[in-house]
C-alpha positions as a Markdown table, in Angstrom:
| # | Residue | x | y | z |
|---|---|---|---|---|
| 1 | Unk | 15.2 | -16.4 | 5.3 |
| 2 | Unk | 14.0 | -13.2 | 3.8 |
| 3 | Unk | 16.9 | -11.0 | 5.2 |
| 4 | Unk | 17.3 | -7.8 | 3.2 |
| 5 | Unk | 20.8 | -6.7 | 2.8 |
| 6 | Unk | 21.6 | -3.0 | 3.0 |
| 7 | Unk | 22.4 | -1.5 | -0.4 |
| 8 | Unk | 23.1 | 1.8 | -2.0 |
| 9 | Unk | 22.0 | 2.7 | -5.5 |
| 10 | Unk | 22.6 | 5.2 | -8.3 |
| 11 | Unk | 21.7 | 5.6 | -12.0 |
| 12 | Unk | 23.9 | 6.9 | -14.8 |
| 13 | Unk | 22.6 | 8.1 | -18.2 |
| 14 | Unk | 24.6 | 9.1 | -21.2 |
| 15 | Unk | 23.3 | 10.3 | -24.6 |
| 16 | Unk | 26.4 | 11.6 | -26.2 |
| 17 | Unk | 25.6 | 15.2 | -25.2 |
| 18 | Unk | 25.9 | 14.8 | -21.4 |
| 19 | Unk | 26.2 | 12.3 | -18.5 |
| 20 | Unk | 23.6 | 12.4 | -15.8 |
| 21 | Unk | 24.4 | 10.6 | -12.5 |
| 22 | Unk | 21.7 | 10.5 | -9.9 |
| 23 | Unk | 21.0 | 9.1 | -6.4 |
| 24 | Unk | 18.5 | 6.3 | -6.1 |
| 25 | Unk | 17.2 | 5.0 | -2.7 |
| 26 | Unk | 15.1 | 2.1 | -1.7 |
| 27 | Unk | 14.7 | -1.1 | 0.3 |
| 28 | Unk | 14.6 | -4.3 | -1.9 |
| 29 | Unk | 14.2 | -2.2 | -5.1 |
| 30 | Unk | 15.1 | 1.4 | -5.7 |
| 31 | Unk | 13.8 | 4.6 | -7.4 |
| 32 | Unk | 15.2 | 8.0 | -8.1 |
| 33 | Unk | 15.6 | 10.0 | -4.9 |
| 34 | Unk | 14.6 | 13.7 | -5.2 |
| 35 | Unk | 16.5 | 14.3 | -1.9 |
| 36 | Unk | 19.7 | 12.8 | -3.3 |
| 37 | Unk | 22.3 | 14.2 | -5.7 |
| 38 | Unk | 22.1 | 14.9 | -9.4 |
| 39 | Unk | 25.3 | 15.5 | -11.4 |
| 40 | Unk | 25.4 | 16.6 | -15.0 |
| 41 | Unk | 28.7 | 16.2 | -16.7 |
| 42 | Unk | 30.2 | 17.2 | -20.1 |
| 43 | Unk | 30.5 | 14.3 | -22.6 |
| 44 | Unk | 34.3 | 14.7 | -22.3 |
| 45 | Unk | 34.4 | 14.4 | -18.5 |
| 46 | Unk | 37.4 | 12.5 | -17.3 |
| 47 | Unk | 37.4 | 9.3 | -15.2 |
| 48 | Unk | 38.0 | 11.2 | -12.0 |
| 49 | Unk | 35.0 | 13.5 | -12.5 |
| 50 | Unk | 32.7 | 10.6 | -13.5 |
| 51 | Unk | 33.9 | 8.6 | -10.5 |
| 52 | Unk | 33.5 | 11.5 | -8.1 |
| 53 | Unk | 30.0 | 12.2 | -9.3 |
| 54 | Unk | 29.0 | 8.5 | -9.0 |
| 55 | Unk | 30.6 | 8.1 | -5.5 |
| 56 | Unk | 28.8 | 11.3 | -4.3 |
| 57 | Unk | 25.4 | 10.0 | -5.7 |
| 58 | Unk | 26.0 | 6.7 | -3.9 |
| 59 | Unk | 27.0 | 8.5 | -0.7 |
| 60 | Unk | 23.5 | 10.2 | -0.6 |
| 61 | Unk | 21.6 | 6.9 | -1.3 |
| 62 | Unk | 19.3 | 5.9 | 1.5 |
| 63 | Unk | 18.4 | 2.4 | 2.7 |
| 64 | Unk | 14.8 | 3.1 | 3.6 |
| 65 | Unk | 12.9 | 1.9 | 6.7 |
| 66 | Unk | 9.6 | 0.0 | 6.2 |
| 67 | Unk | 7.7 | 3.0 | 7.4 |
| 68 | Unk | 9.2 | 5.2 | 4.6 |
| 69 | Unk | 8.3 | 2.8 | 1.7 |
| 70 | Unk | 4.7 | 3.7 | 1.0 |
| 71 | Unk | 5.5 | 7.4 | 0.7 |
| 72 | Unk | 8.7 | 7.0 | -1.2 |
| 73 | Unk | 7.2 | 4.6 | -3.8 |
| 74 | Unk | 3.9 | 6.4 | -4.2 |
| 75 | Unk | 2.9 | 5.9 | -7.8 |
| 76 | Unk | 1.2 | 9.2 | -8.4 |
| 77 | Unk | 3.9 | 11.3 | -6.7 |
| 78 | Unk | 6.6 | 9.4 | -8.7 |
| 79 | Unk | 4.8 | 9.8 | -12.0 |
| 80 | Unk | 4.5 | 13.6 | -11.4 |
| 81 | Unk | 8.1 | 13.8 | -10.3 |
| 82 | Unk | 9.2 | 11.8 | -13.4 |
| 83 | Unk | 7.4 | 14.2 | -15.8 |
| 84 | Unk | 8.9 | 17.3 | -14.1 |
| 85 | Unk | 12.3 | 15.6 | -14.3 |
| 86 | Unk | 12.0 | 15.0 | -18.1 |
| 87 | Unk | 10.8 | 18.5 | -18.7 |
| 88 | Unk | 13.6 | 20.0 | -16.7 |
| 89 | Unk | 16.2 | 17.9 | -18.7 |
| 90 | Unk | 14.6 | 19.0 | -22.0 |
| 91 | Unk | 14.7 | 22.6 | -21.0 |
| 92 | Unk | 18.2 | 22.6 | -19.4 |
| 93 | Unk | 19.8 | 20.9 | -22.4 |
| 94 | Unk | 17.8 | 22.6 | -25.1 |
| 95 | Unk | 16.1 | 19.7 | -26.6 |
| 96 | Unk | 12.9 | 20.1 | -28.7 |
| 97 | Unk | 11.3 | 16.9 | -27.7 |
| 98 | Unk | 11.4 | 13.8 | -25.5 |
| 99 | Unk | 12.5 | 11.8 | -28.6 |
| 100 | Unk | 15.5 | 14.1 | -29.0 |
| 101 | Unk | 16.5 | 13.7 | -25.4 |
| 102 | Unk | 16.1 | 9.9 | -25.1 |
| 103 | Unk | 16.8 | 8.6 | -28.6 |
| 104 | Unk | 20.5 | 7.7 | -28.0 |
| 105 | Unk | 20.3 | 7.5 | -24.2 |
| 106 | Unk | 22.3 | 4.7 | -22.6 |
| 107 | Unk | 21.6 | 3.7 | -19.0 |
| 108 | Unk | 23.6 | 1.9 | -16.3 |
| 109 | Unk | 22.3 | 1.0 | -12.9 |
| 110 | Unk | 24.7 | 0.9 | -10.0 |
| 111 | Unk | 24.3 | -1.1 | -6.8 |
| 112 | Unk | 26.6 | -1.3 | -3.8 |
| 113 | Unk | 26.2 | -4.2 | -1.5 |
| 114 | Unk | 27.2 | -2.6 | 1.8 |
| 115 | Unk | 28.0 | -5.9 | 3.6 |
| 116 | Unk | 30.6 | -7.1 | 1.2 |
| 117 | Unk | 31.7 | -3.8 | -0.2 |
| 118 | Unk | 31.2 | -4.6 | -3.9 |
| 119 | Unk | 29.9 | -2.2 | -6.6 |
| 120 | Unk | 28.0 | -3.7 | -9.5 |
| 121 | Unk | 27.5 | -1.5 | -12.6 |
| 122 | Unk | 24.8 | -3.0 | -14.9 |
| 123 | Unk | 24.7 | -1.8 | -18.5 |
| 124 | Unk | 21.1 | -1.8 | -19.7 |
| 125 | Unk | 19.5 | -2.6 | -23.0 |
| 126 | Unk | 17.5 | 0.4 | -24.5 |
| 127 | Unk | 14.2 | -1.3 | -25.1 |
| 128 | Unk | 12.0 | 1.7 | -25.9 |
| 129 | Unk | 12.3 | 5.4 | -26.0 |
| 130 | Unk | 12.1 | 5.9 | -22.2 |
| 131 | Unk | 12.7 | 2.3 | -21.1 |
| 132 | Unk | 15.8 | 0.2 | -20.4 |
| 133 | Unk | 16.0 | -3.3 | -19.1 |
| 134 | Unk | 17.8 | -6.6 | -19.0 |
| 135 | Unk | 16.9 | -10.2 | -19.7 |
| 136 | Unk | 18.3 | -13.4 | -18.2 |
| 137 | Unk | 21.3 | -14.7 | -20.2 |
| 138 | Unk | 21.3 | -11.6 | -22.5 |
| 139 | Unk | 25.1 | -11.7 | -22.9 |
| 140 | Unk | 25.6 | -8.2 | -21.4 |
| 141 | Unk | 28.4 | -8.4 | -18.8 |
| 142 | Unk | 28.1 | -6.4 | -15.6 |
| 143 | Unk | 31.1 | -4.6 | -14.2 |
| 144 | Unk | 32.2 | -5.4 | -10.7 |
| 145 | Unk | 34.7 | -3.4 | -8.6 |
| 146 | Unk | 35.4 | -2.8 | -4.9 |
| 147 | Unk | 33.1 | 0.0 | -3.6 |
| 148 | Unk | 36.0 | 1.7 | -2.0 |
| 149 | Unk | 37.9 | 2.1 | -5.4 |
| 150 | Unk | 39.4 | 5.4 | -6.3 |
| 151 | Unk | 37.4 | 8.0 | -8.3 |
| 152 | Unk | 39.4 | 7.2 | -11.4 |
| 153 | Unk | 38.8 | 3.4 | -11.1 |
| 154 | Unk | 35.1 | 4.1 | -10.6 |
| 155 | Unk | 34.9 | 6.4 | -13.6 |
| 156 | Unk | 36.8 | 3.9 | -15.8 |
| 157 | Unk | 34.4 | 1.2 | -14.7 |
| 158 | Unk | 31.4 | 3.3 | -15.5 |
| 159 | Unk | 32.8 | 4.1 | -19.0 |
| 160 | Unk | 33.4 | 0.3 | -19.5 |
| 161 | Unk | 29.8 | -0.4 | -18.5 |
| 162 | Unk | 28.5 | 2.3 | -20.9 |
| 163 | Unk | 30.5 | 0.6 | -23.7 |
| 164 | Unk | 28.5 | -2.6 | -23.0 |
| 165 | Unk | 25.1 | -0.9 | -23.3 |
| 166 | Unk | 23.0 | -2.0 | -26.2 |
């Protein structure tokens, strides 16, 4: 069967200067949701703050209907949105270039399986300046916790996942 299980998504980025935790939404796959939440935190943010931001981003994640998919995943719209997002980050954080912003950027994707209540935090491999990914059997271990964990536990799990980014 091709049953699609309801999920919630978020993304977390960290480059040593700031954490950025954002809502993602989708159906089978996900993308950054402009209608979701975006949290920027200091590099010294404590586990409670990180966990609170991540839980809030996930709270605003939407499991889309089939009717919403074409508009939400529109390539041109998402490309323009991405460029505006990058420029806003460069301006907000005082970087001189994309290279300065992304050079040391670590990325984790976060997925909550609503049915079984598990949160999976996936540390990513920095493959190119603005690209992160994973390969089968790459040796990077994901972090699994109950989705209803406390803010501190979620924040600690996110920090652990960032320590596994390559």
